[in-house]
mmCIF file of C-alpha atoms and ligand atoms in Angstrom:
data_model
loop_
_atom_site.group_PDB
_atom_site.id
_atom_site.type_symbol
_atom_site.label_atom_id
_atom_site.label_comp_id
_atom_site.label_asym_id
_atom_site.label_seq_id
_atom_site.Cartn_x
_atom_site.Cartn_y
_atom_site.Cartn_z
ATOM 1 C CA UNK A 1 36.543 70.259 -207.158
ATOM 2 C CA UNK A 2 37.319 73.417 -204.979
ATOM 3 C CA UNK A 3 39.725 72.133 -202.392
ATOM 4 C CA UNK A 4 38.999 72.742 -198.813
ATOM 5 C CA UNK A 5 41.856 74.660 -196.263
ATOM 6 C CA UNK A 6 39.472 72.527 -193.529
ATOM 7 C CA UNK A 7 38.552 68.767 -193.672
ATOM 8 C CA UNK A 8 34.815 69.692 -194.302
ATOM 9 C CA UNK A 9 33.948 67.158 -191.492
ATOM 10 C CA UNK A 10 35.623 69.029 -188.717
ATOM 11 C CA UNK A 11 34.258 72.708 -190.011
ATOM 12 C CA UNK A 12 30.827 71.277 -189.931
ATOM 13 C CA UNK A 13 30.707 69.480 -186.788
ATOM 14 C CA UNK A 14 30.734 65.906 -187.587
ATOM 15 C CA UNK A 15 32.359 63.808 -185.619
ATOM 16 C CA UNK A 16 30.876 60.486 -187.614
ATOM 17 C CA UNK A 17 30.258 60.266 -190.939
ATOM 18 C CA UNK A 18 27.146 58.526 -191.299
ATOM 19 C CA UNK A 19 27.553 55.754 -194.452
ATOM 20 C CA UNK A 20 23.251 56.511 -195.405
ATOM 21 C CA UNK A 21 24.994 60.429 -196.151
ATOM 22 C CA UNK A 22 25.283 59.211 -199.755
ATOM 23 C CA UNK A 23 25.090 62.402 -201.769
ATOM 24 C CA UNK A 24 27.841 63.432 -199.411
ATOM 25 C CA UNK A 25 29.719 60.444 -199.079
ATOM 26 C CA UNK A 26 29.858 60.401 -203.295
ATOM 27 C CA UNK A 27 31.518 64.009 -202.672
ATOM 28 C CA UNK A 28 35.525 61.911 -202.124
ATOM 29 C CA UNK A 29 34.341 59.040 -204.152
ATOM 30 C CA UNK A 30 35.765 59.733 -207.827
ATOM 31 C CA UNK A 31 34.592 58.970 -211.243
ATOM 32 C CA UNK A 32 36.257 55.684 -210.835
ATOM 33 C CA UNK A 33 34.328 54.769 -207.696
ATOM 34 C CA UNK A 34 37.948 54.866 -205.539
ATOM 35 C CA UNK A 35 37.683 56.671 -201.860
ATOM 36 C CA UNK A 36 40.202 60.507 -203.438
ATOM 37 C CA UNK A 37 42.721 60.900 -201.694
ATOM 38 C CA UNK A 38 42.973 63.316 -198.482
ATOM 39 C CA UNK A 39 45.387 65.382 -199.928
ATOM 40 C CA UNK A 40 42.923 66.799 -202.835
ATOM 41 C CA UNK A 41 39.664 66.886 -200.570
ATOM 42 C CA UNK A 42 41.002 68.446 -197.505
ATOM 43 C CA UNK A 43 40.060 66.349 -195.190
ATOM 44 C CA UNK A 44 41.986 65.086 -192.081
ATOM 45 C CA UNK A 45 43.429 61.757 -190.647
ATOM 46 C CA UNK A 46 40.339 60.889 -188.786
ATOM 47 C CA UNK A 47 37.696 61.673 -190.388
ATOM 48 C CA UNK A 48 39.308 59.559 -193.973
ATOM 49 C CA UNK A 49 39.322 56.859 -191.637
ATOM 50 C CA UNK A 50 35.787 57.170 -190.864
ATOM 51 C CA UNK A 51 35.161 58.050 -194.140
ATOM 52 C CA UNK A 52 36.629 55.106 -195.701
ATOM 53 C CA UNK A 53 34.933 53.277 -193.362
ATOM 54 C CA UNK A 54 31.558 54.488 -193.585
ATOM 55 C CA UNK A 55 32.302 54.831 -197.852
ATOM 56 C CA UNK A 56 32.423 50.280 -197.370
ATOM 57 C CA UNK A 57 29.061 50.572 -195.404
ATOM 58 C CA UNK A 58 27.019 52.040 -197.643
ATOM 59 C CA UNK A 59 29.233 49.918 -200.995
ATOM 60 C CA UNK A 60 28.151 46.852 -198.400
ATOM 61 C CA UNK A 61 24.450 48.666 -198.263
ATOM 62 C CA UNK A 62 24.301 48.754 -201.837
ATOM 63 C CA UNK A 63 24.213 52.300 -201.171
ATOM 64 C CA UNK A 64 27.058 53.029 -203.240
ATOM 65 C CA UNK A 65 28.579 51.724 -206.914
ATOM 66 C CA UNK A 66 31.732 50.189 -206.256
ATOM 67 C CA UNK A 67 32.214 51.236 -210.142
ATOM 68 C CA UNK A 68 30.681 54.092 -212.155
ATOM 69 C CA UNK A 69 30.157 53.404 -215.475
HETATM 70 ZN ZN1 LIG B 101 38.314 65.931 -189.158
#
């Protein structure tokens, strides 16, 4: 995975992270279904919090797996 210099969501002018954007959320989740360290993804602290919340919500809604095999 390439390391972006800037926060993805800031560069896209996205203020909120939509939990329904599963394909997008998957980019920030590792193969072990863990949220990837923001130091690796370049996500700023503000969006990292929203991203974590969106991922939790997506899991709760059954859109995103807790553990991937
Ligand atoms: Zn950001």
